[in-house]
Amino acid sequence: QVKLLESGGGSVQAGGSLKLSCAVPSHIFFACGMGYYRQAPGKEREFVSMFYSIGTKTYADSVKGRFSISRDNADKMLFLQMNNLKTEDTGVYYCAGDGTGGGLCDVWGQGIQVTVSP
């Protein structure tokens, strides 16, 4: 079973910053786009950001200008820098593949809690 190991969540006041990290197995990292989704309490999981294997980055409108996704090819790590956090950013954040590759990229992390207080 593929494991994506997430770290970096926690609690912060509104306006603060957090950086999420995700360790990705090599065969997944170099074959797949990787990104983040989140799920707020009582809501459905939603897209946050994706870093595609061709280099394209996409963001949800709600996080544009505040969040930045990046990859470290040497360490096979995915990062999500989250700045100017808002209370509505609270939720469980999931590192995930882009779902392509006939199942290869349909992988998910265990989820990590991000809590933003007023």
PDB file of C-alpha atoms in Angstrom:
ATOM      1  CA  GLN A   1       0.000   0.000   0.000  1.00  0.00           C
ATOM      2  CA  VAL A   2       1.376   3.377  -1.015  1.00  0.00           C
ATOM      3  CA  LYS A   3       1.943   5.726   1.868  1.00  0.00           C
ATOM      4  CA  LEU A   4       2.103   9.487   1.649  1.00  0.00           C
ATOM      5  CA  LEU A   5       3.466  10.847   4.914  1.00  0.00           C
ATOM      6  CA  GLU A   6       2.141  14.252   5.852  1.00  0.00           C
ATOM      7  CA  SER A   7       3.452  16.697   8.425  1.00  0.00           C
ATOM      8  CA  GLY A   8       3.298  20.351   9.373  1.00  0.00           C
ATOM      9  CA  GLY A   9      -0.292  20.871  10.454  1.00  0.00           C
ATOM     10  CA  GLY A  10      -1.316  22.529  13.663  1.00  0.00           C
ATOM     11  CA  SER A  11      -3.116  25.504  15.145  1.00  0.00           C
ATOM     12  CA  VAL A  12      -2.544  29.128  14.285  1.00  0.00           C
ATOM     13  CA  GLN A  13      -4.335  32.424  14.649  1.00  0.00           C
ATOM     14  CA  ALA A  14      -5.911  34.116  11.671  1.00  0.00           C
ATOM     15  CA  GLY A  15      -3.284  35.898   9.616  1.00  0.00           C
ATOM     16  CA  GLY A  16      -0.629  33.385  10.523  1.00  0.00           C
ATOM     17  CA  SER A  17       1.229  30.845   8.400  1.00  0.00           C
ATOM     18  CA  LEU A  18       1.764  27.113   8.261  1.00  0.00           C
ATOM     19  CA  LYS A  19       3.721  24.888   5.892  1.00  0.00           C
ATOM     20  CA  LEU A  20       2.517  21.392   5.086  1.00  0.00           C
ATOM     21  CA  SER A  21       4.919  18.718   3.879  1.00  0.00           C
ATOM     22  CA  CYS A  22       4.260  15.415   2.181  1.00  0.00           C
ATOM     23  CA  ALA A  23       6.842  12.673   1.615  1.00  0.00           C
ATOM     24  CA  VAL A  24       6.104  10.788  -1.603  1.00  0.00           C
ATOM     25  CA  PRO A  25       7.565   7.464  -2.825  1.00  0.00           C
ATOM     26  CA  SER A  26       9.880   8.012  -5.798  1.00  0.00           C
ATOM     27  CA  HIS A  27       7.850   6.048  -8.346  1.00  0.00           C
ATOM     28  CA  ILE A  28       4.815   8.155  -7.504  1.00  0.00           C
ATOM     29  CA  PHE A  29       6.617  11.476  -7.194  1.00  0.00           C
ATOM     30  CA  PHE A  30       8.146  11.461 -10.677  1.00  0.00           C
ATOM     31  CA  ALA A  31       5.139   9.969 -12.450  1.00  0.00           C
ATOM     32  CA  CYS A  32       2.285  11.942 -10.950  1.00  0.00           C
ATOM     33  CA  GLY A  33       1.026  15.386 -10.353  1.00  0.00           C
ATOM     34  CA  MET A  34       0.737  15.906  -6.599  1.00  0.00           C
ATOM     35  CA  GLY A  35      -1.430  18.261  -4.636  1.00  0.00           C
ATOM     36  CA  TYR A  36      -3.659  18.958  -1.693  1.00  0.00           C
ATOM     37  CA  TYR A  37      -7.328  18.695  -0.875  1.00  0.00           C
ATOM     38  CA  ARG A  38      -9.087  19.676   2.336  1.00  0.00           C
ATOM     39  CA  GLN A  39     -12.241  18.869   4.219  1.00  0.00           C
ATOM     40  CA  ALA A  40     -13.837  21.246   6.650  1.00  0.00           C
ATOM     41  CA  PRO A  41     -16.163  19.984   9.396  1.00  0.00           C
ATOM     42  CA  GLY A  42     -19.557  19.144   7.940  1.00  0.00           C
ATOM     43  CA  LYS A  43     -18.445  19.850   4.367  1.00  0.00           C
ATOM     44  CA  GLU A  44     -17.316  17.811   1.401  1.00  0.00           C
ATOM     45  CA  ARG A  45     -13.680  17.417   0.497  1.00  0.00           C
ATOM     46  CA  GLU A  46     -12.520  20.171  -1.843  1.00  0.00           C
ATOM     47  CA  PHE A  47      -9.572  20.863  -4.098  1.00  0.00           C
ATOM     48  CA  VAL A  48      -6.890  23.215  -2.797  1.00  0.00           C
ATOM     49  CA  SER A  49      -3.885  23.044  -5.129  1.00  0.00           C
ATOM     50  CA  MET A  50      -2.124  20.786  -7.622  1.00  0.00           C
ATOM     51  CA  PHE A  51       1.435  20.703  -8.985  1.00  0.00           C
ATOM     52  CA  TYR A  52       1.289  18.760 -12.226  1.00  0.00           C
ATOM     53  CA  SER A  53       4.214  16.736 -13.497  1.00  0.00           C
ATOM     54  CA  ILE A  54       4.645  19.107 -16.466  1.00  0.00           C
ATOM     55  CA  GLY A  55       5.221  21.975 -14.048  1.00  0.00           C
ATOM     56  CA  THR A  56       1.808  23.614 -14.060  1.00  0.00           C
ATOM     57  CA  LYS A  57       0.408  24.761 -10.734  1.00  0.00           C
ATOM     58  CA  THR A  58      -3.259  25.345 -10.038  1.00  0.00           C
ATOM     59  CA  TYR A  59      -5.058  26.759  -7.012  1.00  0.00           C
ATOM     60  CA  ALA A  60      -8.593  27.027  -5.761  1.00  0.00           C
ATOM     61  CA  ASP A  61      -9.868  30.583  -6.050  1.00  0.00           C
ATOM     62  CA  SER A  62     -10.250  30.737  -2.269  1.00  0.00           C
ATOM     63  CA  VAL A  63      -6.504  30.291  -1.695  1.00  0.00           C
ATOM     64  CA  LYS A  64      -4.968  32.116  -4.676  1.00  0.00           C
ATOM     65  CA  GLY A  65      -2.399  34.651  -3.588  1.00  0.00           C
ATOM     66  CA  ARG A  66      -2.132  33.127  -0.119  1.00  0.00           C
ATOM     67  CA  PHE A  67      -1.034  29.517  -0.681  1.00  0.00           C
ATOM     68  CA  SER A  68       1.956  28.315  -2.676  1.00  0.00           C
ATOM     69  CA  ILE A  69       2.673  24.738  -3.726  1.00  0.00           C
ATOM     70  CA  SER A  70       6.167  23.469  -4.429  1.00  0.00           C
ATOM     71  CA  ARG A  71       8.152  20.271  -4.907  1.00  0.00           C
ATOM     72  CA  ASP A  72      11.648  19.187  -3.895  1.00  0.00           C
ATOM     73  CA  ASN A  73      12.798  16.672  -6.474  1.00  0.00           C
ATOM     74  CA  ALA A  74      15.889  15.633  -4.537  1.00  0.00           C
ATOM     75  CA  ASP A  75      13.962  14.664  -1.415  1.00  0.00           C
ATOM     76  CA  LYS A  76      10.699  13.706  -3.166  1.00  0.00           C
ATOM     77  CA  MET A  77       8.754  16.127  -1.022  1.00  0.00           C
ATOM     78  CA  LEU A  78       5.650  18.174  -1.732  1.00  0.00           C
ATOM     79  CA  PHE A  79       5.032  21.395   0.179  1.00  0.00           C
ATOM     80  CA  LEU A  80       2.105  23.731   0.690  1.00  0.00           C
ATOM     81  CA  GLN A  81       3.019  27.114   2.134  1.00  0.00           C
ATOM     82  CA  MET A  82      -0.090  28.700   3.605  1.00  0.00           C
ATOM     83  CA  ASN A  83       0.047  32.398   4.441  1.00  0.00           C
ATOM     84  CA  ASN A  84      -2.539  34.866   5.728  1.00  0.00           C
ATOM     85  CA  LEU A  85      -4.618  31.978   6.998  1.00  0.00           C
ATOM     86  CA  LYS A  86      -8.317  32.522   7.588  1.00  0.00           C
ATOM     87  CA  THR A  87     -10.724  30.709   9.897  1.00  0.00           C
ATOM     88  CA  GLU A  88     -12.383  29.208   6.838  1.00  0.00           C
ATOM     89  CA  ASP A  89      -9.112  27.434   6.003  1.00  0.00           C
ATOM     90  CA  THR A  90      -9.688  25.171   8.995  1.00  0.00           C
ATOM     91  CA  GLY A  91      -9.974  21.505   8.097  1.00  0.00           C
ATOM     92  CA  VAL A  92      -8.174  18.266   7.442  1.00  0.00           C
ATOM     93  CA  TYR A  93      -5.684  18.602   4.607  1.00  0.00           C
ATOM     94  CA  TYR A  94      -4.863  15.627   2.412  1.00  0.00           C
ATOM     95  CA  CYS A  95      -1.835  15.162   0.207  1.00  0.00           C
ATOM     96  CA  ALA A  96      -2.925  13.335  -2.948  1.00  0.00           C
ATOM     97  CA  GLY A  97      -1.938  12.294  -6.443  1.00  0.00           C
ATOM     98  CA  ASP A  98      -3.689  13.725  -9.488  1.00  0.00           C
ATOM     99  CA  GLY A  99      -5.605  10.532 -10.185  1.00  0.00           C
ATOM    100  CA  THR A 100      -4.014   9.775 -13.556  1.00  0.00           C
ATOM    101  CA  GLY A 101      -1.818   6.849 -14.560  1.00  0.00           C
ATOM    102  CA  GLY A 102      -4.413   4.099 -14.474  1.00  0.00           C
ATOM    103  CA  GLY A 103      -4.533   4.051 -10.703  1.00  0.00           C
ATOM    104  CA  LEU A 104      -0.866   4.731 -10.029  1.00  0.00           C
ATOM    105  CA  CYS A 105      -1.578   8.337  -9.082  1.00  0.00           C
ATOM    106  CA  ASP A 106      -4.778   7.664  -7.160  1.00  0.00           C
ATOM    107  CA  VAL A 107      -3.070   7.908  -3.792  1.00  0.00           C
ATOM    108  CA  TRP A 108      -3.897   9.802  -0.607  1.00  0.00           C
ATOM    109  CA  GLY A 109      -2.216  10.754   2.607  1.00  0.00           C
ATOM    110  CA  GLN A 110      -3.754  10.127   6.004  1.00  0.00           C
ATOM    111  CA  GLY A 111      -4.773  13.746   6.425  1.00  0.00           C
ATOM    112  CA  ILE A 112      -3.488  16.381   8.789  1.00  0.00           C
ATOM    113  CA  GLN A 113      -5.425  18.885  10.861  1.00  0.00           C
ATOM    114  CA  VAL A 114      -5.122  22.615  10.298  1.00  0.00           C
ATOM    115  CA  THR A 115      -6.989  24.841  12.740  1.00  0.00           C
ATOM    116  CA  VAL A 116      -7.173  28.605  12.312  1.00  0.00           C
ATOM    117  CA  SER A 117      -8.622  30.537  15.228  1.00  0.00           C
ATOM    118  CA  PRO A 118      -9.990  34.111  15.121  1.00  0.00           C
TER     119      PRO A 118
END
